[in-house]
PDB file of C-alpha atoms in Angstrom:
ATOM      1  CA  UNK A   1      19.096  -3.124  16.117  1.00 92.00           C
ATOM      2  CA  UNK A   2      17.078  -6.322  16.241  1.00 92.00           C
ATOM      3  CA  UNK A   3      17.360  -9.114  18.828  1.00 93.00           C
ATOM      4  CA  UNK A   4      15.291 -12.046  20.005  1.00 92.00           C
ATOM      5  CA  UNK A   5      14.277 -12.048  23.690  1.00 91.00           C
ATOM      6  CA  UNK A   6      12.668 -14.946  25.525  1.00 91.00           C
ATOM      7  CA  UNK A   7       9.953 -13.148  27.515  1.00 92.00           C
ATOM      8  CA  UNK A   8       8.872 -14.533  30.884  1.00 91.00           C
ATOM      9  CA  UNK A   9       6.066 -13.344  33.171  1.00 92.00           C
ATOM     10  CA  UNK A  10       4.638 -11.474  30.135  1.00 93.00           C
ATOM     11  CA  UNK A  11       6.944  -8.521  30.705  1.00 95.00           C
ATOM     12  CA  UNK A  12       9.622  -6.880  28.637  1.00 96.00           C
ATOM     13  CA  UNK A  13      11.692  -4.395  30.629  1.00 97.00           C
ATOM     14  CA  UNK A  14      13.910  -1.453  29.719  1.00 98.00           C
ATOM     15  CA  UNK A  15      16.219  -0.171  32.434  1.00 98.00           C
ATOM     16  CA  UNK A  16      19.482   1.519  33.283  1.00 97.00           C
ATOM     17  CA  UNK A  17      22.144  -1.193  33.134  1.00 96.00           C
ATOM     18  CA  UNK A  18      23.577  -0.008  36.477  1.00 94.00           C
ATOM     19  CA  UNK A  19      20.389  -0.664  38.501  1.00 94.00           C
ATOM     20  CA  UNK A  20      20.798  -3.278  41.242  1.00 93.00           C
ATOM     21  CA  UNK A  21      17.090  -4.221  41.235  1.00 95.00           C
ATOM     22  CA  UNK A  22      15.913  -3.414  37.715  1.00 96.00           C
ATOM     23  CA  UNK A  23      12.585  -5.289  37.564  1.00 96.00           C
ATOM     24  CA  UNK A  24       9.327  -3.756  38.794  1.00 97.00           C
ATOM     25  CA  UNK A  25       6.613  -5.033  41.105  1.00 96.00           C
ATOM     26  CA  UNK A  26       3.200  -4.915  39.385  1.00 97.00           C
ATOM     27  CA  UNK A  27       0.091  -3.550  41.099  1.00 97.00           C
ATOM     28  CA  UNK A  28      -3.372  -4.197  39.577  1.00 97.00           C
ATOM     29  CA  UNK A  29      -3.380  -0.697  38.053  1.00 98.00           C
ATOM     30  CA  UNK A  30      -0.060  -1.414  36.311  1.00 98.00           C
ATOM     31  CA  UNK A  31      -1.537  -4.583  34.794  1.00 97.00           C
ATOM     32  CA  UNK A  32      -4.609  -2.646  33.606  1.00 97.00           C
ATOM     33  CA  UNK A  33      -2.543   0.116  31.969  1.00 98.00           C
ATOM     34  CA  UNK A  34       0.012  -2.270  30.455  1.00 97.00           C
ATOM     35  CA  UNK A  35       3.197  -0.985  32.110  1.00 98.00           C
ATOM     36  CA  UNK A  36       4.944  -0.375  35.428  1.00 98.00           C
ATOM     37  CA  UNK A  37       7.224   2.701  35.517  1.00 98.00           C
ATOM     38  CA  UNK A  38       9.723   4.168  37.928  1.00 97.00           C
ATOM     39  CA  UNK A  39      12.765   6.353  37.359  1.00 96.00           C
ATOM     40  CA  UNK A  40      15.323   4.320  35.404  1.00 96.00           C
ATOM     41  CA  UNK A  41      13.083   1.292  34.772  1.00 98.00           C
ATOM     42  CA  UNK A  42       9.919   0.483  32.855  1.00 98.00           C
ATOM     43  CA  UNK A  43       8.260  -2.906  32.366  1.00 98.00           C
ATOM     44  CA  UNK A  44       5.834  -3.390  29.479  1.00 98.00           C
ATOM     45  CA  UNK A  45       3.141  -6.068  29.541  1.00 97.00           C
ATOM     46  CA  UNK A  46       3.339  -8.415  26.549  1.00 95.00           C
ATOM     47  CA  UNK A  47       0.597 -10.726  25.214  1.00 92.00           C
ATOM     48  CA  UNK A  48       2.433 -13.935  26.000  1.00 90.00           C
ATOM     49  CA  UNK A  49       5.624 -15.552  27.207  1.00 90.00           C
ATOM     50  CA  UNK A  50       8.227 -16.952  24.839  1.00 89.00           C
ATOM     51  CA  UNK A  51      10.320 -15.623  22.000  1.00 89.00           C
ATOM     52  CA  UNK A  52       9.738 -12.042  20.864  1.00 91.00           C
ATOM     53  CA  UNK A  53      11.489 -10.220  18.062  1.00 92.00           C
ATOM     54  CA  UNK A  54      12.576  -6.900  19.616  1.00 95.00           C
ATOM     55  CA  UNK A  55      13.567  -3.978  17.407  1.00 95.00           C
ATOM     56  CA  UNK A  56      15.226  -0.934  19.009  1.00 96.00           C
ATOM     57  CA  UNK A  57      15.379   2.363  17.141  1.00 96.00           C
ATOM     58  CA  UNK A  58      16.655   5.862  17.827  1.00 95.00           C
ATOM     59  CA  UNK A  59      15.112   8.719  15.884  1.00 93.00           C
ATOM     60  CA  UNK A  60      14.586  12.457  15.974  1.00 91.00           C
ATOM     61  CA  UNK A  61      10.782  12.528  15.745  1.00 91.00           C
ATOM     62  CA  UNK A  62       8.013  10.555  17.461  1.00 88.00           C
ATOM     63  CA  UNK A  63       7.379   7.309  15.601  1.00 89.00           C
ATOM     64  CA  UNK A  64       4.430   6.658  13.338  1.00 92.00           C
ATOM     65  CA  UNK A  65       2.755   3.589  14.761  1.00 94.00           C
ATOM     66  CA  UNK A  66       2.870   0.552  12.496  1.00 91.00           C
ATOM     67  CA  UNK A  67      -0.507  -0.529  11.104  1.00 91.00           C
ATOM     68  CA  UNK A  68      -0.082  -3.952  12.741  1.00 92.00           C
ATOM     69  CA  UNK A  69       0.648  -2.430  16.182  1.00 95.00           C
ATOM     70  CA  UNK A  70      -1.961  -3.718  18.626  1.00 95.00           C
ATOM     71  CA  UNK A  71      -0.682  -1.955  21.758  1.00 97.00           C
ATOM     72  CA  UNK A  72       1.439   1.207  22.031  1.00 98.00           C
ATOM     73  CA  UNK A  73       2.623   3.082  25.112  1.00 98.00           C
ATOM     74  CA  UNK A  74       4.917   6.098  25.508  1.00 98.00           C
ATOM     75  CA  UNK A  75       6.761   6.968  28.742  1.00 98.00           C
ATOM     76  CA  UNK A  76       9.694   9.185  29.764  1.00 98.00           C
ATOM     77  CA  UNK A  77      13.053   7.464  30.052  1.00 98.00           C
ATOM     78  CA  UNK A  78      16.333   9.077  31.139  1.00 96.00           C
ATOM     79  CA  UNK A  79      19.388   7.408  29.631  1.00 97.00           C
ATOM     80  CA  UNK A  80      22.284   7.586  32.130  1.00 96.00           C
ATOM     81  CA  UNK A  81      25.505   9.490  31.441  1.00 95.00           C
ATOM     82  CA  UNK A  82      27.403   6.371  30.291  1.00 96.00           C
ATOM     83  CA  UNK A  83      24.461   5.487  27.981  1.00 96.00           C
ATOM     84  CA  UNK A  84      24.159   1.827  29.060  1.00 97.00           C
ATOM     85  CA  UNK A  85      20.587   0.535  28.856  1.00 98.00           C
ATOM     86  CA  UNK A  86      19.342  -3.040  29.077  1.00 97.00           C
ATOM     87  CA  UNK A  87      16.312  -4.577  27.375  1.00 97.00           C
ATOM     88  CA  UNK A  88      15.377  -7.799  29.163  1.00 96.00           C
ATOM     89  CA  UNK A  89      12.931 -10.184  30.677  1.00 94.00           C
ATOM     90  CA  UNK A  90      13.778 -12.180  33.805  1.00 90.00           C
ATOM     91  CA  UNK A  91      16.164 -14.688  32.178  1.00 85.00           C
ATOM     92  CA  UNK A  92      17.081 -13.132  28.833  1.00 92.00           C
ATOM     93  CA  UNK A  93      18.092  -9.773  27.418  1.00 94.00           C
ATOM     94  CA  UNK A  94      20.714  -7.564  25.856  1.00 96.00           C
ATOM     95  CA  UNK A  95      22.528  -4.299  26.503  1.00 96.00           C
ATOM     96  CA  UNK A  96      22.844  -1.286  24.236  1.00 95.00           C
ATOM     97  CA  UNK A  97      24.382   2.163  24.404  1.00 97.00           C
ATOM     98  CA  UNK A  98      22.284   5.255  23.669  1.00 96.00           C
ATOM     99  CA  UNK A  99      22.927   8.996  23.848  1.00 96.00           C
ATOM    100  CA  UNK A 100      22.613  10.222  27.448  1.00 96.00           C
ATOM    101  CA  UNK A 101      19.696  12.368  28.467  1.00 96.00           C
ATOM    102  CA  UNK A 102      15.905  12.477  28.565  1.00 97.00           C
ATOM    103  CA  UNK A 103      13.964  10.481  25.980  1.00 97.00           C
ATOM    104  CA  UNK A 104      10.448   9.523  25.023  1.00 97.00           C
ATOM    105  CA  UNK A 105      10.337   5.734  24.901  1.00 98.00           C
ATOM    106  CA  UNK A 106       7.558   4.285  22.760  1.00 98.00           C
ATOM    107  CA  UNK A 107       6.814   0.577  23.027  1.00 98.00           C
ATOM    108  CA  UNK A 108       4.760  -0.998  20.247  1.00 97.00           C
ATOM    109  CA  UNK A 109       3.603  -4.609  20.546  1.00 96.00           C
ATOM    110  CA  UNK A 110       1.979  -6.808  17.949  1.00 93.00           C
ATOM    111  CA  UNK A 111       1.898 -10.182  16.243  1.00 86.00           C
ATOM    112  CA  UNK A 112       2.839 -11.170  12.725  1.00 82.00           C
ATOM    113  CA  UNK A 113       2.326 -14.659  11.331  1.00 79.00           C
ATOM    114  CA  UNK A 114       1.792 -16.047  14.830  1.00 75.00           C
ATOM    115  CA  UNK A 115       4.999 -14.515  16.205  1.00 79.00           C
ATOM    116  CA  UNK A 116       5.027 -11.729  18.802  1.00 87.00           C
ATOM    117  CA  UNK A 117       7.162  -8.645  18.283  1.00 93.00           C
ATOM    118  CA  UNK A 118       8.027  -5.452  20.106  1.00 96.00           C
ATOM    119  CA  UNK A 119       9.419  -2.202  18.731  1.00 96.00           C
ATOM    120  CA  UNK A 120      11.108   0.212  21.148  1.00 97.00           C
ATOM    121  CA  UNK A 121      11.728   3.732  19.836  1.00 97.00           C
ATOM    122  CA  UNK A 122      13.854   6.258  21.739  1.00 97.00           C
ATOM    123  CA  UNK A 123      13.407   9.949  20.848  1.00 97.00           C
ATOM    124  CA  UNK A 124      15.484  12.600  22.620  1.00 96.00           C
ATOM    125  CA  UNK A 125      13.157  15.159  24.168  1.00 95.00           C
ATOM    126  CA  UNK A 126      12.806  17.093  27.411  1.00 90.00           C
ATOM    127  CA  UNK A 127       9.066  16.648  27.962  1.00 91.00           C
ATOM    128  CA  UNK A 128       7.080  13.425  27.656  1.00 94.00           C
ATOM    129  CA  UNK A 129       3.437  12.985  28.538  1.00 95.00           C
ATOM    130  CA  UNK A 130       2.966   9.290  29.371  1.00 97.00           C
ATOM    131  CA  UNK A 131       0.117   7.774  27.371  1.00 97.00           C
ATOM    132  CA  UNK A 132      -1.438   4.594  26.095  1.00 97.00           C
ATOM    133  CA  UNK A 133      -1.413   5.427  22.377  1.00 97.00           C
ATOM    134  CA  UNK A 134      -3.113   2.264  21.175  1.00 96.00           C
ATOM    135  CA  UNK A 135      -5.151   0.032  23.459  1.00 95.00           C
ATOM    136  CA  UNK A 136      -6.275  -3.581  23.026  1.00 95.00           C
ATOM    137  CA  UNK A 137      -8.999  -5.536  24.831  1.00 94.00           C
ATOM    138  CA  UNK A 138      -6.596  -6.812  27.528  1.00 93.00           C
ATOM    139  CA  UNK A 139      -5.969  -3.287  28.832  1.00 96.00           C
ATOM    140  CA  UNK A 140      -8.236  -0.948  30.782  1.00 96.00           C
ATOM    141  CA  UNK A 141      -6.009   2.054  31.540  1.00 97.00           C
ATOM    142  CA  UNK A 142      -7.170   4.468  34.234  1.00 96.00           C
ATOM    143  CA  UNK A 143      -7.867   8.097  33.404  1.00 94.00           C
ATOM    144  CA  UNK A 144      -4.688   9.061  35.265  1.00 96.00           C
ATOM    145  CA  UNK A 145      -1.829   6.642  34.616  1.00 97.00           C
ATOM    146  CA  UNK A 146       0.061   5.275  37.632  1.00 97.00           C
ATOM    147  CA  UNK A 147       3.628   6.602  37.286  1.00 97.00           C
ATOM    148  CA  UNK A 148       5.263   5.001  40.305  1.00 97.00           C
ATOM    149  CA  UNK A 149       6.355   1.454  40.880  1.00 97.00           C
ATOM    150  CA  UNK A 150       8.655  -0.280  43.314  1.00 96.00           C
ATOM    151  CA  UNK A 151      11.444  -2.730  42.563  1.00 94.00           C
ATOM    152  CA  UNK A 152      10.494  -6.395  42.603  1.00 89.00           C
TER     153      UNK A 152
END
């Protein structure tokens, strides 16, 4: 699936569609590591605001990072029983339905021909070790990633 999302506040979020307050409050550590995570919601830091091409994939194995990927992060994400998940920024987004259960969610971010893109890959798995898989100069992740955020 591919959609265009108008990103605001340099954040692209993935969350359970049934959350009342789906967006996350960012602490300085979240900014440094490139994401803010809490159960049912994760916000990824993008390079800029504006239109982003967002590709969502489901697959059985962890993704091979694209050569043009500048930033890549993997976190756990539990898809709710009804499978409804939303990919959004503050004013724009879309909903999709995925198989319920625990997943590894990998977010890849890059630029091609002056246009920003994001690829979100969901892989069903029980155990996920959160990690910054590819780091750019704008990030300075701590040794131990901060895996708690509060709703904004």
